[in-house]
mmCIF file of C-alpha atoms and ligand atoms in Angstrom:
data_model
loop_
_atom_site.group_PDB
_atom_site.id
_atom_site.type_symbol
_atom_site.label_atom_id
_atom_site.label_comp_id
_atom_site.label_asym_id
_atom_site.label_seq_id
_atom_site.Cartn_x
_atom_site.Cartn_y
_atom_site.Cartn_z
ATOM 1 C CA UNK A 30 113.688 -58.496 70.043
ATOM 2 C CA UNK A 31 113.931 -56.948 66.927
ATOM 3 C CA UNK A 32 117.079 -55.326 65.557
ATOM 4 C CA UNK A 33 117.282 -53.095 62.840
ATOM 5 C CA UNK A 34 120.780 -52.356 60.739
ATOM 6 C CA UNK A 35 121.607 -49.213 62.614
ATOM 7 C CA UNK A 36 122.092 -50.937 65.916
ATOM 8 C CA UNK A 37 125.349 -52.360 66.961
ATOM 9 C CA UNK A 38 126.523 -55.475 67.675
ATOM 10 C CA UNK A 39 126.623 -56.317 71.734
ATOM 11 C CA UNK A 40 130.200 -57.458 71.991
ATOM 12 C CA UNK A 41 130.592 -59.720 74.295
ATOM 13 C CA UNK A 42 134.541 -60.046 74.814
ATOM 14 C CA UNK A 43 134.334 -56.754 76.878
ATOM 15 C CA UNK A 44 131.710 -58.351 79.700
ATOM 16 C CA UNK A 45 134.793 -58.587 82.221
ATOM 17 C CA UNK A 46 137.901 -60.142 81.840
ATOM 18 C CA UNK A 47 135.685 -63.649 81.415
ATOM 19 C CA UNK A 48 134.239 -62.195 78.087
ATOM 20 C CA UNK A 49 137.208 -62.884 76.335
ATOM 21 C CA UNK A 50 136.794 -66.548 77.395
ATOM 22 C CA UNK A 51 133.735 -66.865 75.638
ATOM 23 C CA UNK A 52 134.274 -69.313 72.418
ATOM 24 C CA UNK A 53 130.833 -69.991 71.199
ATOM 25 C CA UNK A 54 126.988 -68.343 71.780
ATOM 26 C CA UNK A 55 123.436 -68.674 69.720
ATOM 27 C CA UNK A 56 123.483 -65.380 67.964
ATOM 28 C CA UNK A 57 120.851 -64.006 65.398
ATOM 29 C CA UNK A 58 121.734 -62.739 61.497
ATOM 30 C CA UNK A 59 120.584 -59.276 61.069
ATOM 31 C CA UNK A 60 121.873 -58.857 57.593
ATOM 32 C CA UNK A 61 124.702 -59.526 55.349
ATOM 33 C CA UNK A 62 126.390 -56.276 53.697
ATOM 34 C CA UNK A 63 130.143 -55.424 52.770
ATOM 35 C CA UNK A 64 130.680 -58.889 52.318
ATOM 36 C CA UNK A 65 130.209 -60.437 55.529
ATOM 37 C CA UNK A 66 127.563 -60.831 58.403
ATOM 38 C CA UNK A 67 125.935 -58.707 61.074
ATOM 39 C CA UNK A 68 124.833 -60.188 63.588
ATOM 40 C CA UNK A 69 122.801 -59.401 67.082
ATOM 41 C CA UNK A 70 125.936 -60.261 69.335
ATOM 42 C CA UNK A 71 129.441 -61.387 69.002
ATOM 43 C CA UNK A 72 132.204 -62.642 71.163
ATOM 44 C CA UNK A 73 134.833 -62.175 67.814
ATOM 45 C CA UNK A 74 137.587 -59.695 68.078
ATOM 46 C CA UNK A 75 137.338 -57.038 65.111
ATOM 47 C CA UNK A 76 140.485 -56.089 63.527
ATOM 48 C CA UNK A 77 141.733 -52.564 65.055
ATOM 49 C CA UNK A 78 143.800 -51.513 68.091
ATOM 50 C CA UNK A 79 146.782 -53.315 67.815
ATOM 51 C CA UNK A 80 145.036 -56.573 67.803
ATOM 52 C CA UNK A 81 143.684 -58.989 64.844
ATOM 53 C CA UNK A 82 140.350 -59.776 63.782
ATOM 54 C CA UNK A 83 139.346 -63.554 64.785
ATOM 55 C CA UNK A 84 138.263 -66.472 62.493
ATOM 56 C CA UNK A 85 135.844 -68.492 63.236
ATOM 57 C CA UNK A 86 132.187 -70.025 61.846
ATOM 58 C CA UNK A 87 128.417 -69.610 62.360
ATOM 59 C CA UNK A 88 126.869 -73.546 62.541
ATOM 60 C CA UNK A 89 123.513 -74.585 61.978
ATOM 61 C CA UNK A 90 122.319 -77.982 61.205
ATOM 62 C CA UNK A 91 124.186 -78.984 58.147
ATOM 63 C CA UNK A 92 125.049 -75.492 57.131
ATOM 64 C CA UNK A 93 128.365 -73.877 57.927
ATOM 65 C CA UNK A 94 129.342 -70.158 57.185
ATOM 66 C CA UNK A 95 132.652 -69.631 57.507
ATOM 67 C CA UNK A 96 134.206 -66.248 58.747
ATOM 68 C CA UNK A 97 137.525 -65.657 57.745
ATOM 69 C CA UNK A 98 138.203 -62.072 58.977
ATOM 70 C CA UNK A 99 135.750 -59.278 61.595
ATOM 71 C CA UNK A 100 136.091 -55.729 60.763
ATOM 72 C CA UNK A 101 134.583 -52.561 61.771
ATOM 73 C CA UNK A 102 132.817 -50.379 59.210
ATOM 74 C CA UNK A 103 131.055 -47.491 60.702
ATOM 75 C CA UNK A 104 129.547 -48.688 64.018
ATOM 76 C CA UNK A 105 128.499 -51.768 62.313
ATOM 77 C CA UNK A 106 130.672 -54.793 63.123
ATOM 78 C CA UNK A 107 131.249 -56.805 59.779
ATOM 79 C CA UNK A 108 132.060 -60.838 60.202
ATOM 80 C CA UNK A 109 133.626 -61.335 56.715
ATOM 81 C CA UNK A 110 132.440 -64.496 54.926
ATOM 82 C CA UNK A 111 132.715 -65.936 51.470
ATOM 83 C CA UNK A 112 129.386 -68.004 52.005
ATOM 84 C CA UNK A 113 126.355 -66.999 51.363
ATOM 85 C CA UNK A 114 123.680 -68.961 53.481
ATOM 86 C CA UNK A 115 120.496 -67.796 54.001
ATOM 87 C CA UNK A 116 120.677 -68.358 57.907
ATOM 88 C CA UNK A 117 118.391 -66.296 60.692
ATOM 89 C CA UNK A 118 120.149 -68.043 63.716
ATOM 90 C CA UNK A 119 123.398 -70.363 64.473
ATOM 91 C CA UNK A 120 126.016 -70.646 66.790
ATOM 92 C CA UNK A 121 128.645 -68.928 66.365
ATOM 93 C CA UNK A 122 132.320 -70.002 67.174
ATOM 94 C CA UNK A 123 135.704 -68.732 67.310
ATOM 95 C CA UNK A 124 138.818 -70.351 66.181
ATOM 96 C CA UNK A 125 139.956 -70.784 70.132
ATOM 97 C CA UNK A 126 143.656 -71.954 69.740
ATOM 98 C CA UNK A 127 144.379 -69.014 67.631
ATOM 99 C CA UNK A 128 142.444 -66.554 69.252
ATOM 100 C CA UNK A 129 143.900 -67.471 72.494
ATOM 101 C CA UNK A 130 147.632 -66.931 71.499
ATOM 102 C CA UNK A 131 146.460 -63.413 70.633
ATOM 103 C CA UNK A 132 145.067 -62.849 74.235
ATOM 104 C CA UNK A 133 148.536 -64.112 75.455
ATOM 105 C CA UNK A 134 150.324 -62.136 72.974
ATOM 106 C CA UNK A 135 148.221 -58.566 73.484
ATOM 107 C CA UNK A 136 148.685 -59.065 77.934
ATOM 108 C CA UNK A 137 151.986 -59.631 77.051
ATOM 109 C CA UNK A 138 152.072 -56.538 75.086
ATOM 110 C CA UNK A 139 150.604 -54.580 78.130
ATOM 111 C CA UNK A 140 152.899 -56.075 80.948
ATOM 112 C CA UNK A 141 156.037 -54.974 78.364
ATOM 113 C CA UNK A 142 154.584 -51.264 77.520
ATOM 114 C CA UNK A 143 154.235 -50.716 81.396
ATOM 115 C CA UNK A 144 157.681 -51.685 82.374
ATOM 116 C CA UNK A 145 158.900 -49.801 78.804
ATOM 117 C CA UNK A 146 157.388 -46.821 79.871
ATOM 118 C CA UNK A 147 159.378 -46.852 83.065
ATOM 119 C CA UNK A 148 162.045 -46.552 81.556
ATOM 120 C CA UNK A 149 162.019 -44.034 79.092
ATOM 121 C CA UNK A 150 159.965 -45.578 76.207
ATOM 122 C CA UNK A 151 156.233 -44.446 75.094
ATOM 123 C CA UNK A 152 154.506 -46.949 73.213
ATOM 124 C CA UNK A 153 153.608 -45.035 70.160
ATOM 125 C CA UNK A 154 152.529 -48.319 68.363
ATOM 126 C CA UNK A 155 151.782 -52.207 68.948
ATOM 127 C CA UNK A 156 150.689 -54.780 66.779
ATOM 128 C CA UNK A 157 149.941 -58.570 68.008
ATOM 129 C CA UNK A 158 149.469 -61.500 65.831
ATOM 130 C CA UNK A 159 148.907 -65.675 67.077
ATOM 131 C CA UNK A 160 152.588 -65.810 68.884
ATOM 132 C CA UNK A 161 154.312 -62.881 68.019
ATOM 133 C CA UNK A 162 154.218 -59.077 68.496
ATOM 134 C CA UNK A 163 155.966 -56.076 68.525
ATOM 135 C CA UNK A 164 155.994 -52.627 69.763
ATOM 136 C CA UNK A 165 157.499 -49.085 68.587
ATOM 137 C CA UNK A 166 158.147 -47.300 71.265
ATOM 138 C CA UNK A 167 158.954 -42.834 71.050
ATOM 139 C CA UNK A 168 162.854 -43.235 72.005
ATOM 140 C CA UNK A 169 164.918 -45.992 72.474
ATOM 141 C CA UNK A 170 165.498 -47.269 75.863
ATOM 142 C CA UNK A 171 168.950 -48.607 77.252
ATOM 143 C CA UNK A 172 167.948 -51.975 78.677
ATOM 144 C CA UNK A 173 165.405 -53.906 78.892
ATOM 145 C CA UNK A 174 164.413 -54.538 82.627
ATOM 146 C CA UNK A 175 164.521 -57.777 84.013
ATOM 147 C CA UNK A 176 161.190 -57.778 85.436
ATOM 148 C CA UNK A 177 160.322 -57.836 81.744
ATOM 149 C CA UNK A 178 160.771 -61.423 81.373
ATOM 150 C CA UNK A 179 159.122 -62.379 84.664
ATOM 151 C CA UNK A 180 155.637 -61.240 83.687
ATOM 152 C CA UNK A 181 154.284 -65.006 83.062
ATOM 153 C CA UNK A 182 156.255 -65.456 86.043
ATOM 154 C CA UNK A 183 154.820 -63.161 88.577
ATOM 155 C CA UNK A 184 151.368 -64.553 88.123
ATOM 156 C CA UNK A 185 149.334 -61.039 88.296
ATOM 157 C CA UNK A 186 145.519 -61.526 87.725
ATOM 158 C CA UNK A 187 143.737 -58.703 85.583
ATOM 159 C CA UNK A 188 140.744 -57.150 85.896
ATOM 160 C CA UNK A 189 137.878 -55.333 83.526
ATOM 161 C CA UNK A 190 135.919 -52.140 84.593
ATOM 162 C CA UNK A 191 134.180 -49.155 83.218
ATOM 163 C CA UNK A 192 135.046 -45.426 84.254
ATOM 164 C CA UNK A 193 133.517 -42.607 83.119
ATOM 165 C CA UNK A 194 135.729 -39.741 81.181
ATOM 166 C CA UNK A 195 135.605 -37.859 83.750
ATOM 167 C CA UNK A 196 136.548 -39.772 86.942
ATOM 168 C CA UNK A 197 139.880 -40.695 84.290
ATOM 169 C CA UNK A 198 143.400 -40.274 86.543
ATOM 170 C CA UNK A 199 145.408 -39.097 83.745
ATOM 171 C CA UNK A 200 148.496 -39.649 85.681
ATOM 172 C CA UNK A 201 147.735 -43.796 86.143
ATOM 173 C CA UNK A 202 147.245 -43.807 82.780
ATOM 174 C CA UNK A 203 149.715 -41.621 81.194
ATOM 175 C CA UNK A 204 151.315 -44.648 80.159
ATOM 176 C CA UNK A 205 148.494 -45.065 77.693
ATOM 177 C CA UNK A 206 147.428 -42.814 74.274
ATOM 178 C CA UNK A 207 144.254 -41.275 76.077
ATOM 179 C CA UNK A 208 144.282 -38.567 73.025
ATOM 180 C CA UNK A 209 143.433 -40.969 70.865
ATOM 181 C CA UNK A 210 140.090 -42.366 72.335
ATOM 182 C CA UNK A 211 137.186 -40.536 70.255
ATOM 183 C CA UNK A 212 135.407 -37.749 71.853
ATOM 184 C CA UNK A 213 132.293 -39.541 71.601
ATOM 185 C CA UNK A 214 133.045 -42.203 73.784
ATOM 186 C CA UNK A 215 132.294 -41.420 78.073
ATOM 187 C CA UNK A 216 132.507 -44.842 79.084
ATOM 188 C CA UNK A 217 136.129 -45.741 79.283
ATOM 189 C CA UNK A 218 136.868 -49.571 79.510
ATOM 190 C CA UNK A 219 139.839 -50.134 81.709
ATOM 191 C CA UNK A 220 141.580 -53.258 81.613
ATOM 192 C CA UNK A 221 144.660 -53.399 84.897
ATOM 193 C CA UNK A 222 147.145 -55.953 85.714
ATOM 194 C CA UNK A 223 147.554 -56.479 89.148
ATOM 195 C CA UNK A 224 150.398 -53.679 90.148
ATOM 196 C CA UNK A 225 151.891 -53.861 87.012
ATOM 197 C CA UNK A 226 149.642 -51.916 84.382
ATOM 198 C CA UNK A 227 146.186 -50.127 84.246
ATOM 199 C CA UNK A 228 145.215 -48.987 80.767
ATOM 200 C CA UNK A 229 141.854 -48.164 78.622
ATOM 201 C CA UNK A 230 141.427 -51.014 75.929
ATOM 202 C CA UNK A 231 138.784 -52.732 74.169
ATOM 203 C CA UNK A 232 141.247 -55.784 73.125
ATOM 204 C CA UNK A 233 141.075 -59.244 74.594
ATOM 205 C CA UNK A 234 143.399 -60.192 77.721
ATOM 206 C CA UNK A 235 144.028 -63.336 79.955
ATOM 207 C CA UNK A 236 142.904 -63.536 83.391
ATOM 208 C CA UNK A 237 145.925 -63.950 84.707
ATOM 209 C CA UNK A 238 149.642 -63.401 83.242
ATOM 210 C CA UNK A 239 151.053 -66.899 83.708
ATOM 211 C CA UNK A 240 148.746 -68.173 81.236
ATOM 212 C CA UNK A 241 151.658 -66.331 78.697
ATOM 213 C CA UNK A 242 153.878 -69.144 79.435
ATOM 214 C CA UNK A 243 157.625 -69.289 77.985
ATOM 215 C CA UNK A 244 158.373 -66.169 75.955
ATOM 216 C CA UNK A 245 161.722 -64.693 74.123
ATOM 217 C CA UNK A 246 161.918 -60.603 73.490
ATOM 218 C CA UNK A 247 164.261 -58.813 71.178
ATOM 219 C CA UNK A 248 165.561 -55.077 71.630
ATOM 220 C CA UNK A 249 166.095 -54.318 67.438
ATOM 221 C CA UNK A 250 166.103 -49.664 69.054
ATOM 222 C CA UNK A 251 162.736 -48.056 68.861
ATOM 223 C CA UNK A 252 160.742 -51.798 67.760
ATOM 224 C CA UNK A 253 160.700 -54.515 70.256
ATOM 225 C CA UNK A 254 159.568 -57.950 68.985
ATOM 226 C CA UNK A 255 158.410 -60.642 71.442
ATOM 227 C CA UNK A 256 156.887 -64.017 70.858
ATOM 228 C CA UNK A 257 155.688 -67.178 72.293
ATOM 229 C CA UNK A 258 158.400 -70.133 72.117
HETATM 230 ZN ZN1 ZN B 6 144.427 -54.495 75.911
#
């Protein structure tokens, strides 16, 4: 098949919850611009909604490209690499250990919002990073729950599906910044934890919760850290 620059990339993290396990596929090069790769398909995280862009390399025979960052310019998906390699095909891999600690850190970061927003506290921003994240949240709230730290715990599988804008329950997901998905977009992806959380996100999660193992949070007002131990 033949792709030209305008296309986007096929991102593979959002095939199900399973996507996000995906740590290495054959993809094609389509081009290099910006100062990284495009490439047919992708199973790498861009940098954007709360959540980190992955590392990771593109192998083929002896040569190695090495991607460092994944951004989104436009609707073009942008591995960033310092090497220049004049590759059509590899296999492309993610940096797994770190990438995983960001799944666990981002479910975590769901789990928390939900029980949060029960009790008082929008999340009006979240950021994740390998082991540690943090969330701001509209007011401060007076406790933090104990069901909070029994997430891992609780063992709640998660699920991925699409919904269309219209068949959207605004009150199941009031919890979540609906404003804020572009206009353009009908299909929503829906990622939901098990009786705990349903929200639209394009991030990477864990198929179930008690792969987050042992985790500490701290209650510093309207910013709430938490972290892997
Ligand atoms: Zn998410």
């Amino acid at each position: 098949m033949k792709h030209s620059l305008n296309e986007s990339t096929e991102l593979l993290y959002l095939k199900g919850i399973e996507g996000s396990y995906i740590r290495e596929t054959e993809v094609s090069i389509i081009g290099y611009e910006n100062g990284g790769y495009i490439l047919d398909r992708t199973m790498m995280h861009y940098q954007g909604g709360g959540q980190p862009g992955d590392k990771g390399f593109i192998l083929s025979g002896e040569e190695r490209i090495r991607i460092y960052n994944v951004v989104k310019k436009g609707r073009k998906v942008i591995h960033l690499s310092m090497d220049k390699v004049d590759l059509k095909k590899g296999k492309l891999t993610v940096n797994w250990e770190r990438r995983y600690k960001i799944m666990k850190m981002h479910t975590l970061q769901h789990g928390l919002s939900s029980y949060f927003f029960n009790e008082g506290g929008m999340t009006v921003e979240s950021e994740v990073f390998p082991g540690y994240g943090y969330v701001v949240l509209d007011k401060e709230i007076k406790r933090i729950p104990e069901e909070a730290y029994e997430i891992s715990r609780k063992a709640l599988p998660l699920k991925r599906y699409d919904l269309s804008r219209g068949d959207l329950d605004p009150d199941t997901l009031k919890r979540c910044n609906l404003e804020k998905l572009p206009k353009s977009i009908n299909t929503i992806s829906i990622v939901e934890i098990q009786g705990l959380d349903i929200c639209a996100c394009a991030g990477t999660h864990l198929l179930n919760t008690k792969e987050i193992g042992d985790y500490w949070i701290r209650n510093t007002g309207k910013k709430i850290e938490f972290g892997l131990f």
